[in-house]
Coordinates of C-alpha atoms and ligand atoms in Angstrom, one line a residue:
M198 CA 35.9 37.3 22.7
I199 CA 38.7 35.6 20.7
T200 CA 36.8 32.2 21.7
L201 CA 33.2 33.7 20.5
H202 CA 35.4 34.3 17.1
L203 CA 36.5 30.8 16.8
F204 CA 33.1 29.5 17.3
L205 CA 31.4 31.7 15.2
C206 CA 34.6 30.8 12.3
A207 CA 33.9 27.0 13.6
L208 CA 30.4 27.3 12.4
A209 CA 31.0 28.9 9.4
V210 CA 33.3 25.9 8.4
L211 CA 30.5 23.4 9.2
W212 CA 28.0 25.3 7.3
I213 CA 30.1 25.6 4.6
Y214 CA 30.5 21.9 4.6
F215 CA 27.3 21.1 5.1
L216 CA 26.3 23.5 1.9
W217 CA 29.8 21.8 -0.1
S218 CA 28.3 17.8 0.8
R219 CA 25.0 18.9 -0.5
R220 CA 25.8 20.7 -3.6
R221 CA 25.0 17.7 -5.5
I222 CA 21.6 18.1 -4.5
Y223 CA 21.7 21.9 -5.3
K224 CA 22.7 21.2 -8.6
L225 CA 19.5 18.6 -8.8
M226 CA 17.4 21.0 -7.5
L227 CA 18.7 23.4 -11.0
E228 CA 18.0 20.5 -13.6
L229 CA 15.0 18.8 -12.1
P230 CA 12.1 20.7 -12.3
G231 CA 9.2 20.6 -9.1
P232 CA 7.2 22.2 -6.8
I233 CA 9.1 24.5 -4.2
G234 CA 8.9 23.8 -0.7
Y235 CA 8.7 25.7 2.1
P236 CA 11.9 25.7 4.3
I237 CA 12.0 22.9 7.2
I238 CA 8.6 21.5 6.3
G239 CA 9.0 21.0 2.1
S240 CA 5.9 20.3 0.4
T241 CA 4.2 18.4 3.6
Y242 CA 2.6 21.1 4.3
E243 CA 0.6 21.6 1.4
H244 CA 0.5 18.2 0.6
V245 CA -0.6 16.6 4.3
I246 CA -1.9 19.9 5.6
Q247 CA -4.1 21.5 3.0
K248 CA -4.7 18.8 0.4
K249 CA -5.4 16.5 3.2
R250 CA -2.6 13.8 1.2
Q251 CA -4.6 13.7 -1.4
I252 CA -3.1 11.3 -4.1
R253 CA -4.1 13.7 -7.0
F254 CA -2.6 16.6 -6.0
R255 CA 0.6 14.8 -7.3
T256 CA -1.1 15.0 -10.7
K257 CA -0.8 18.5 -11.6
Y258 CA 2.8 18.8 -11.2
F259 CA 3.5 15.6 -13.2
N260 CA 1.5 17.1 -15.9
K261 CA 3.1 20.8 -15.6
Y262 CA 6.9 19.3 -14.8
G263 CA 7.0 16.3 -16.4
N264 CA 6.9 12.3 -15.5
T265 CA 9.7 12.8 -13.0
I266 CA 9.9 15.7 -10.5
L267 CA 11.7 16.6 -7.2
T268 CA 10.1 17.7 -4.1
W269 CA 10.6 18.0 -0.3
I270 CA 9.1 15.9 2.9
G271 CA 10.4 18.4 5.3
P272 CA 14.1 19.1 5.0
V273 CA 14.5 16.1 2.7
P274 CA 15.0 16.2 -1.1
I275 CA 12.6 13.4 -3.2
V276 CA 12.6 12.4 -6.4
I277 CA 9.2 11.1 -7.7
T278 CA 8.6 9.4 -10.6
R279 CA 5.8 7.8 -13.2
D280 CA 8.2 7.3 -15.6
P281 CA 8.1 3.5 -16.7
N282 CA 11.8 3.7 -18.2
F283 CA 12.9 5.0 -14.9
L284 CA 11.3 2.8 -12.4
K285 CA 12.4 -0.2 -14.4
D286 CA 15.9 1.0 -13.2
V287 CA 14.8 1.8 -9.5
F288 CA 13.5 -1.4 -8.8
A289 CA 16.3 -3.1 -10.9
T290 CA 19.2 -1.4 -8.6
C291 CA 17.9 -0.3 -5.6
H292 CA 16.6 -2.9 -2.5
N293 CA 16.8 -0.3 0.0
K294 CA 14.3 1.9 1.2
S295 CA 15.2 5.2 3.2
V296 CA 16.2 5.6 6.7
H297 CA 13.5 7.6 7.3
M298 CA 11.5 4.5 6.0
V299 CA 12.7 1.9 7.8
K300 CA 13.2 3.9 11.0
A301 CA 9.1 4.7 11.4
I302 CA 8.6 1.2 10.5
T303 CA 11.0 -0.6 13.0
N304 CA 10.0 2.2 16.0
C305 CA 6.5 0.5 15.4
M306 CA 7.0 -3.1 13.9
G307 CA 10.7 -4.3 14.9
N308 CA 12.9 -5.9 13.1
G309 CA 12.0 -8.1 9.9
I310 CA 11.7 -8.4 6.0
L311 CA 10.2 -4.8 5.8
S312 CA 12.5 -2.9 7.5
T313 CA 15.4 -4.9 6.8
Q314 CA 18.1 -3.3 4.5
D315 CA 21.0 -5.2 1.9
P316 CA 22.7 -7.5 2.7
L317 CA 20.6 -8.1 5.9
W318 CA 17.5 -8.3 4.0
H319 CA 18.9 -10.1 0.8
E320 CA 19.7 -13.2 3.7
H321 CA 16.1 -12.5 5.1
R322 CA 14.2 -12.7 1.6
K323 CA 15.8 -16.2 1.0
N324 CA 14.9 -17.4 4.1
I325 CA 11.0 -16.6 3.9
N326 CA 10.9 -17.2 0.3
P327 CA 10.0 -20.9 1.4
A328 CA 6.8 -19.7 2.6
F329 CA 5.6 -18.7 -0.9
K330 CA 6.3 -21.5 -2.9
L331 CA 3.6 -22.9 -4.8
D332 CA 3.3 -26.3 -3.4
L333 CA 3.0 -24.6 0.1
L334 CA 0.2 -22.5 -1.3
V335 CA -1.9 -24.9 -2.3
T336 CA -2.1 -26.3 0.9
F337 CA -3.9 -23.0 2.1
L338 CA -6.7 -24.0 -0.1
P339 CA -9.0 -25.3 2.5
I340 CA -8.6 -22.3 4.5
F341 CA -9.2 -19.7 1.7
E342 CA -12.3 -22.3 0.7
A343 CA -14.0 -21.4 4.7
E344 CA -13.3 -18.4 4.8
A345 CA -14.6 -17.7 1.4
N346 CA -17.5 -19.6 2.8
R347 CA -17.7 -17.6 6.0
V348 CA -17.9 -14.2 3.8
V349 CA -20.4 -15.7 1.1
S350 CA -22.8 -16.8 4.3
L351 CA -21.9 -12.9 5.9
L352 CA -23.1 -11.4 2.6
E353 CA -26.5 -13.5 2.1
T354 CA -27.6 -11.2 5.2
Y355 CA -27.2 -8.0 3.2
V356 CA -29.1 -9.4 0.7
D357 CA -32.0 -7.1 -0.8
K358 CA -31.1 -4.7 2.2
G359 CA -30.1 -1.7 0.3
E360 CA -26.6 -0.2 0.1
K361 CA -24.4 -1.8 3.0
S362 CA -20.7 -1.1 4.2
V363 CA -18.6 -4.1 3.2
I364 CA -15.0 -2.7 3.6
R365 CA -14.5 -3.9 7.2
D366 CA -15.9 -7.5 6.5
M367 CA -13.4 -7.5 3.5
L368 CA -10.8 -6.2 5.8
R369 CA -11.7 -9.2 8.3
W370 CA -11.9 -12.0 5.6
S371 CA -8.2 -11.6 4.5
V372 CA -6.5 -10.6 8.3
R373 CA -8.4 -14.0 9.1
I374 CA -6.5 -15.5 6.5
A375 CA -3.4 -14.1 6.7
A376 CA -3.0 -15.0 10.3
Q377 CA -4.0 -18.9 9.6
T378 CA -1.4 -19.0 7.0
T379 CA 1.4 -16.9 8.2
L380 CA 0.8 -18.5 12.0
G381 CA -0.8 -21.9 11.8
P382 CA -4.3 -23.2 12.8
D383 CA -3.3 -22.5 16.8
V384 CA -4.3 -18.8 15.9
K385 CA -7.4 -19.8 15.2
E386 CA -7.9 -20.8 19.4
E387 CA -6.6 -16.8 20.3
E388 CA -9.1 -14.9 21.8
L389 CA -8.3 -12.1 19.0
F390 CA -9.3 -13.8 16.2
K391 CA -12.2 -15.7 17.9
N392 CA -13.7 -12.4 18.4
D393 CA -12.7 -10.3 15.2
T394 CA -10.9 -7.5 16.2
L395 CA -7.5 -8.4 14.6
V396 CA -8.6 -5.9 12.1
E397 CA -9.0 -2.8 14.4
K398 CA -5.3 -4.0 16.0
L399 CA -3.5 -4.1 12.9
N400 CA -5.1 -0.7 11.6
A401 CA -3.4 0.9 14.7
L402 CA -0.3 -0.2 14.0
I403 CA -0.8 0.5 10.2
S404 CA -1.6 4.5 11.6
L405 CA 1.2 4.8 13.6
T406 CA 3.7 3.5 11.3
T407 CA 2.1 5.7 8.2
L408 CA 1.8 8.8 11.0
N409 CA 6.0 8.2 11.4
L410 CA 6.1 7.6 8.1
I411 CA 4.9 11.1 6.7
N412 CA 5.3 13.5 9.4
P413 CA 8.8 13.4 9.9
L414 CA 7.9 16.5 12.3
A415 CA 6.1 15.2 14.3
Q416 CA 8.5 12.1 15.1
K417 CA 10.7 15.3 16.5
K418 CA 10.3 15.5 20.4
I419 CA 11.2 19.1 19.9
I420 CA 8.3 20.4 17.2
V421 CA 5.8 18.6 19.7
N422 CA 6.9 20.3 23.0
L423 CA 7.7 24.3 20.6
F424 CA 4.0 23.5 19.5
G425 CA 2.2 22.0 22.5
H426 CA 1.3 24.5 24.4
E427 CA 0.3 27.5 21.8
K428 CA -2.6 25.4 20.4
Q429 CA -4.0 28.3 18.1
K430 CA -1.5 30.5 17.1
T431 CA -1.6 29.9 13.3
A432 CA -3.1 28.1 11.0
H433 CA 0.0 26.3 10.6
V434 CA 0.6 25.6 13.9
A435 CA -3.0 24.8 14.5
E436 CA -3.0 22.1 12.1
V437 CA 1.1 21.1 13.2
F438 CA -0.7 20.2 16.9
K439 CA -3.3 18.1 15.1
M440 CA -0.2 15.5 13.9
V441 CA 1.1 15.8 17.2
D442 CA -2.7 15.0 19.0
N443 CA -3.0 11.9 16.1
V444 CA 0.4 10.9 17.6
S445 CA -1.0 10.8 21.0
E446 CA -3.9 9.1 19.9
C447 CA -1.7 6.8 18.0
K448 CA -0.2 6.4 21.3
K449 CA -3.4 5.2 23.3
N450 CA -3.9 2.4 20.2
L451 CA -0.3 0.9 21.8
N452 CA -2.8 -0.7 24.1
Y453 CA -4.3 -2.2 20.9
I454 CA -0.7 -3.0 19.4
I455 CA 0.4 -4.7 22.2
K456 CA -2.4 -7.2 22.4
Y457 CA -1.7 -7.9 19.1
L458 CA 1.7 -8.5 19.8
T459 CA 0.8 -10.5 22.7
C460 CA -1.6 -12.8 20.1
I461 CA 1.2 -13.5 18.2
V462 CA 3.4 -14.4 21.0
Q463 CA 1.5 -17.0 22.8
V464 CA 1.3 -19.1 19.0
V465 CA 4.7 -18.8 19.3
E466 CA 5.3 -20.1 22.6
K467 CA 3.1 -22.6 22.2
R468 CA 4.9 -23.7 19.1
L469 CA 8.5 -23.3 20.5
N470 CA 6.9 -25.8 23.6
S471 CA 5.6 -28.1 21.9
K472 CA 7.7 -31.6 21.0
E473 CA 6.3 -32.5 18.3
E474 CA 8.3 -30.4 15.4
S475 CA 7.1 -29.7 12.5
S476 CA 7.3 -31.4 9.1
G477 CA 7.0 -31.6 4.9
V478 CA 5.3 -28.3 3.8
E479 CA 4.0 -27.5 7.3
S480 CA 7.6 -26.5 8.4
N481 CA 7.5 -24.1 6.1
I482 CA 4.7 -21.6 7.0
L483 CA 6.1 -18.7 8.4
V484 CA 6.3 -19.0 12.0
N485 CA 8.1 -22.2 11.4
I486 CA 10.0 -20.7 9.4
A487 CA 11.2 -18.0 12.0
I488 CA 11.1 -20.5 15.3
D489 CA 13.7 -22.7 13.6
L490 CA 15.9 -19.7 12.7
Y491 CA 15.9 -18.9 16.1
R492 CA 16.9 -22.1 17.2
K493 CA 19.6 -21.7 15.2
G494 CA 20.8 -18.2 16.6
V495 CA 20.0 -16.4 13.1
I496 CA 17.2 -14.6 14.5
K497 CA 16.5 -12.5 18.0
Y498 CA 13.5 -14.2 19.8
N499 CA 11.5 -11.0 19.0
D500 CA 12.6 -10.8 15.6
I501 CA 10.1 -13.7 15.4
R502 CA 6.9 -11.6 16.3
S503 CA 8.1 -8.9 14.2
E504 CA 8.7 -11.1 11.2
C505 CA 5.4 -12.8 11.5
G506 CA 3.1 -9.6 12.7
M507 CA 5.0 -7.9 9.6
M508 CA 4.0 -10.3 7.5
I509 CA 0.5 -10.5 8.1
A510 CA 0.2 -6.4 8.2
A511 CA 1.5 -6.3 4.8
G512 CA -0.6 -9.2 3.5
F513 CA -4.4 -7.8 4.8
D514 CA -4.7 -4.6 4.2
T515 CA -3.6 -4.8 0.5
S516 CA -5.2 -8.1 -0.2
G517 CA -8.8 -7.2 1.7
L518 CA -8.3 -3.8 -0.2
T519 CA -7.8 -5.1 -3.5
A520 CA -10.7 -7.7 -3.3
Y521 CA -13.0 -4.9 -1.4
H522 CA -12.4 -2.8 -4.7
T523 CA -12.6 -5.0 -7.7
L524 CA -16.3 -5.9 -6.2
Y525 CA -16.6 -1.9 -6.2
T526 CA -15.2 -1.8 -9.9
L527 CA -17.1 -4.4 -10.5
A528 CA -20.4 -3.0 -9.5
A529 CA -19.2 0.1 -11.2
H530 CA -19.3 -1.3 -14.2
P531 CA -22.1 -3.7 -14.7
Q532 CA -20.8 -4.4 -18.1
F533 CA -17.5 -6.1 -16.9
Q534 CA -18.9 -7.9 -14.3
A535 CA -21.6 -9.6 -16.6
K536 CA -18.4 -11.1 -18.4
V537 CA -17.1 -12.0 -15.0
F538 CA -20.5 -14.0 -14.4
D539 CA -20.5 -15.4 -17.6
E540 CA -16.7 -17.2 -17.2
L541 CA -18.1 -18.1 -13.4
T542 CA -21.1 -20.0 -14.4
E543 CA -18.7 -21.8 -17.5
V544 CA -16.5 -22.8 -15.0
F545 CA -19.0 -23.3 -11.3
P546 CA -22.5 -24.2 -13.3
N547 CA -24.2 -24.4 -9.9
S548 CA -24.2 -21.0 -7.3
A549 CA -24.4 -21.6 -3.7
D550 CA -21.3 -23.6 -1.9
F551 CA -19.7 -25.2 -4.6
Q552 CA -15.8 -25.9 -3.9
I553 CA -13.1 -24.2 -5.9
T554 CA -9.1 -25.8 -7.0
Y555 CA -6.5 -24.6 -8.0
T556 CA -7.2 -25.6 -11.5
D557 CA -10.6 -24.1 -11.7
V558 CA -8.9 -20.5 -10.1
Q559 CA -6.0 -20.9 -13.0
K560 CA -9.9 -20.9 -15.9
L561 CA -10.7 -17.5 -14.6
V562 CA -8.7 -15.6 -16.8
Y563 CA -11.4 -12.6 -17.1
L564 CA -11.8 -12.5 -13.0
D565 CA -7.3 -12.2 -13.5
R566 CA -7.6 -9.5 -15.9
A567 CA -10.6 -7.1 -13.8
V568 CA -8.6 -7.9 -10.6
K569 CA -5.2 -6.6 -12.2
E570 CA -7.3 -3.7 -14.1
T571 CA -8.2 -2.3 -10.4
L572 CA -5.0 -3.2 -9.1
R573 CA -3.8 -0.6 -12.0
L574 CA -6.5 2.1 -11.2
I575 CA -6.9 1.8 -7.3
P576 CA -3.2 0.0 -6.6
A577 CA -3.1 -1.0 -2.7
I578 CA 0.2 0.3 -2.1
P579 CA 0.3 3.5 -4.1
I580 CA 3.3 5.0 -3.7
T581 CA 7.0 3.4 -2.3
A582 CA 10.4 4.7 -1.3
R583 CA 14.0 3.7 -2.6
E584 CA 17.0 5.1 -2.1
A585 CA 19.3 5.5 -5.2
A586 CA 21.9 2.5 -4.7
T587 CA 24.0 4.3 -7.3
D588 CA 23.8 7.1 -9.4
L589 CA 21.1 7.0 -12.1
R590 CA 20.5 8.4 -15.2
L591 CA 16.7 9.6 -16.1
P592 CA 16.0 9.4 -19.9
N593 CA 16.7 13.0 -20.1
G594 CA 20.1 12.7 -18.9
V595 CA 19.8 14.4 -15.6
V596 CA 21.8 12.4 -13.2
I597 CA 20.2 11.3 -9.7
P598 CA 23.0 11.1 -7.3
K599 CA 23.7 8.0 -4.6
G600 CA 21.8 8.3 -1.5
V601 CA 18.9 10.1 -2.8
L602 CA 15.3 9.4 -1.9
I603 CA 13.4 8.2 -5.3
G604 CA 9.3 8.0 -4.4
T605 CA 8.0 5.2 -7.4
D606 CA 4.5 6.8 -7.7
I607 CA 2.7 3.2 -8.5
F608 CA -0.6 5.5 -8.7
H609 CA 0.5 8.1 -11.5
T610 CA 2.3 5.5 -13.6
H611 CA -1.0 3.2 -13.5
R612 CA -2.8 6.2 -14.9
N613 CA 0.4 7.8 -17.4
P614 CA -1.6 8.8 -20.4
E615 CA 2.0 8.7 -22.2
F616 CA 2.1 4.2 -21.5
W617 CA -1.7 3.9 -20.9
G618 CA -3.1 6.2 -23.4
P619 CA -6.4 9.0 -23.2
E620 CA -8.5 6.5 -21.6
A621 CA -5.8 5.8 -18.8
D622 CA -8.4 7.0 -16.1
I623 CA -11.3 4.4 -17.3
F624 CA -11.5 0.8 -16.1
N625 CA -11.3 -2.0 -18.7
P626 CA -10.2 -5.1 -18.2
D627 CA -9.1 -5.8 -21.8
N628 CA -5.7 -3.2 -20.6
F629 CA -4.7 -6.6 -19.7
L630 CA -5.1 -8.7 -22.5
P631 CA -2.0 -10.7 -23.5
E632 CA -1.9 -8.9 -26.7
N633 CA -2.7 -5.6 -25.3
L634 CA 0.2 -6.1 -22.8
Q635 CA 2.4 -7.1 -25.1
K636 CA 2.6 -3.2 -27.1
R637 CA 2.9 -1.6 -23.5
H638 CA 6.6 -1.3 -21.3
S639 CA 7.0 -4.0 -19.0
H640 CA 7.0 -1.4 -15.8
A641 CA 3.7 0.5 -17.1
F642 CA 2.4 -1.9 -14.3
V643 CA 4.1 -2.5 -11.3
G644 CA 1.0 -3.0 -8.3
F645 CA 3.4 -5.5 -6.9
A646 CA 6.4 -3.8 -7.4
R647 CA 9.1 -5.4 -9.6
G648 CA 12.6 -6.9 -9.1
K649 CA 14.2 -8.5 -6.5
R650 CA 12.3 -6.5 -3.7
N651 CA 9.4 -6.9 -5.4
C652 CA 6.1 -8.5 -3.3
I653 CA 6.7 -11.6 -2.0
G654 CA 3.0 -12.4 -1.6
L655 CA 2.2 -11.6 -5.4
K656 CA 0.9 -15.6 -6.0
Y657 CA -0.9 -15.3 -2.3
A658 CA -2.4 -12.1 -3.0
M659 CA -4.2 -13.0 -6.4
L660 CA -5.0 -17.0 -5.7
S661 CA -6.9 -15.8 -2.5
I662 CA -8.6 -12.7 -3.9
K663 CA -10.2 -14.5 -7.3
F664 CA -10.8 -17.2 -4.5
V665 CA -13.0 -15.2 -1.9
L666 CA -14.3 -13.4 -5.4
A667 CA -15.4 -16.0 -7.7
K668 CA -17.3 -17.3 -4.5
I669 CA -19.2 -14.0 -3.8
L670 CA -19.8 -13.1 -7.3
R671 CA -21.0 -16.5 -8.5
N672 CA -23.7 -15.8 -5.8
Y673 CA -24.5 -12.1 -6.2
M674 CA -24.9 -9.8 -8.6
V675 CA -22.9 -6.1 -6.9
K676 CA -24.5 -2.5 -7.4
T677 CA -23.3 0.7 -6.3
S678 CA -24.9 3.8 -7.0
F679 CA -21.1 5.5 -6.3
P680 CA -19.9 7.1 -9.4
F681 CA -16.4 5.6 -10.3
K682 CA -14.7 9.1 -11.2
D683 CA -16.2 10.2 -7.7
L684 CA -13.3 8.4 -5.9
V685 CA -11.0 10.2 -3.9
F686 CA -7.6 8.5 -3.3
V687 CA -5.6 9.4 -0.5
D688 CA -1.4 8.6 0.0
N689 CA -1.1 6.0 3.2
M690 CA 1.0 2.9 3.6
T691 CA -1.7 1.2 1.7
M692 CA -4.5 3.0 -0.8
K693 CA -7.3 5.0 1.9
L694 CA -10.4 6.4 0.1
V695 CA -12.1 9.3 1.8
E696 CA -15.2 7.7 1.3
Y697 CA -15.4 3.9 0.6
P698 CA -18.9 3.0 -1.6
R699 CA -21.3 1.4 -0.1
L700 CA -22.3 -1.9 -2.0
E701 CA -25.7 -3.9 -2.4
F702 CA -26.4 -7.7 -3.3
L703 CA -28.9 -8.9 -5.3
R704 CA -29.2 -13.1 -5.2
R705 CA -27.9 -15.4 -8.3
T706 CA -28.8 -18.6 -9.0
Ligands
LIG1060 C1 -2.8 -7.1 -3.7 C2 -2.6 -7.2 -2.7 C3 -0.6 -7.2 -2.5 C4 0.2 -6.2 -2.9 C5 -1.0 -4.5 -4.6 C6 1.0 -6.2 -2.8 C7 2.2 -4.8 -2.9 C8 3.8 -4.7 -2.7 C9 4.5 -4.0 -3.0 C10 3.7 -2.6 -4.2 C11 5.6 -4.2 -2.2 C12 6.9 -3.3 -2.4 C13 7.1 -2.2 -1.3 C14 8.2 -1.5 -1.3 O1 9.0 -1.8 -2.6 O2 8.5 -0.5 -0.5 C15 5.2 -5.1 -1.3 C16 6.1 -6.1 -0.2 C17 6.0 -7.1 0.1 N1 5.1 -7.5 0.2 FE1 2.9 -7.2 -0.7 N2 1.4 -6.7 -1.6 C18 0.2 -7.6 -1.7 C19 -0.3 -9.0 -1.0 C20 0.5 -9.6 -0.1 C21 0.8 -10.7 0.8 C22 -0.9 -11.2 0.6 C23 1.8 -10.3 1.6 C24 1.8 -11.6 2.2 C25 1.7 -12.8 2.6 C26 2.4 -9.5 1.5 C27 4.4 -9.2 1.5 C28 4.3 -8.4 1.1 C29 6.3 -8.3 1.4 C30 6.6 -9.2 3.0 C31 7.0 -7.4 1.2 C32 8.0 -7.0 1.2 C33 9.0 -7.6 0.6 C34 10.6 -7.5 0.6 O3 10.7 -6.5 1.5 O4 11.0 -8.3 0.1 N3 2.0 -9.0 0.0 N4 3.7 -5.8 -1.8

C-alpha cells in the first residue's frame, strides 16, 4: 500500500513538474489568440484531415485573430506568423529548425545542410557556399542552355494540340539541371538519368519526409499499432488509419529512394576512384566539395550522399514548380505575358534556337518581376519552421519564450493586406518595381527566406528559371482556361496544388 502511495506521489510530483516546466507556454496561450486544439492531436485533425492540408484554412484564423497566432501540431505549440516585423527578428536570430523537423529530414534523407543545427550547420554552410558563387554559376550556362532547348523541343510536340499537362515536364527539366550541376557530368551515364525517372524517385523521398513532418502521430509506432486493427471505428480513426496507410505506401516507395541514392553513390564512387584531381571551378561543384571534406575527415562517407541528395531535393522541386507556376500565371494573365514577350523580342529578335548569355538574362527585368510576383502568390515553399533561439518580443509586446516553434507563413505574409494593400491577392508584376519595393516592408517578400539561413540557391534558381522561361516564352504563346482564382493551395514541404492547370502552346515567330 505504501509503495502505491509513494508511486502516486511520484507521479503527482512529475506531473506538477511537467506543468511547471511549461508554465511559459500556458501563459503564452492566454496572451496569444488562436484556434483551440484538441487534446493530443492539437489542430492536426482539422487541418490535415478535415481541410486536407489546404493553406487557406489558416486565412480565416489570421483574419479573426491577427497577424500572429498560436496553434498546436499534435501536443506541440506553434506560433504562426504572417507579420513581416516579427519575421525580420525570426530570420535574423533563429537559425535552427525544430527538433521534429530535423528528425523528419534526417529519418528520410540523412545528415546534410537541411538537417544540421547550429553551430554544425554554420560550418556546413561555410563549406558549401563556394558551390553557389557567381563564377561557378556561369559555368553551368551550357547545361541550362542544353536543358532549356530540350524542353522547347518537347513543347514543340504540344503545339496546336490544345491544353496539355506540363508539370512533370517542368520538374524533369529542373531535376536534370540539379543533378548535373550537383554531381557533375558523370550523372548523365546513370540509368535513372537516362530514362528520366529521377523525378519519381525524388518525389517518393519528399513525400516520405512531408508525411513525417505533418503527421507526428503517424511517426509513432504505438499509434500505428493502436489503430491498425480497428479501421472503421469512427471517422477520426478511419482518417488516422489513412495516414498510416500512407506511411506504408511510402515504405513501398523506399525501393525508389534506394535506387535514387544508389545513383548518387555510383557517381561518388567514380569520382573517388578517379585518378584525376578536380581543379579550378570544377572543384567547387558540390560533389567535389563533399568528397574533399570526406577525405579530410570532416564528414562521413554517407554524408557525401545525403549532402548531394539534399541539394538536388532542395533545388529541383522549388525551381521546377516556380518555372511551371510562372508559365501558368502568365497564361492566366495575357496582358502581362505580352509585356514579357515584348521584352524578350528586344533582347532576342529571332525565335527558335537563340543562345542566351548571362548578360542577356540581366536585361530581362520584366521577366524577373513576373517570376518574383509568381513566387509571391504561389511561393514554392509555403511555410517553414524555426525554433526561437532566445525570447522574442512581438510588436504587440507579447514575449515568445525561447525554444517555442515558430511557423513562418510565407504564403500568408505575401498576401497580407496590411503590407500588400487591398489587391494583395491579385497578380501584378509591378509590385516588384524598385519604387514600389522601396515603399514596402523589407520582409513583406520572403520567398527565399532571409537572414543567414536563407536559400543558398537563390541566384542559381533565378538564373536557371529565367533562362528556361526566356526560351519557352520567346518561342510560344501560352494559354489556359483555368482561372487564377480557382487555384487551391495545399501545405507541403514544397507547394502543392489540388489541380495543376493545363497549358496550351501556340508557336511564335
Ligand atoms: C524558386 C526556387 C527556390 C525557392 C523559392 C527556395 C526557397 C527556399 C527557402 C524559403 C528556404 C528556407 C527554408 C527554411 O528556412 O526551412 C530555402 C533553403 C534552402 N534552399 Fe532554396 N529555394 C529555391 C531554389 C533552390 C535551389 C535551386 C537550391 C539548390 C540548388 C536550393 C537550396 C536550398 C538549400 C540547401 C537550403 C537550406 C539552406 C540552409 O539551411 O542553410 N534552393 N530555399
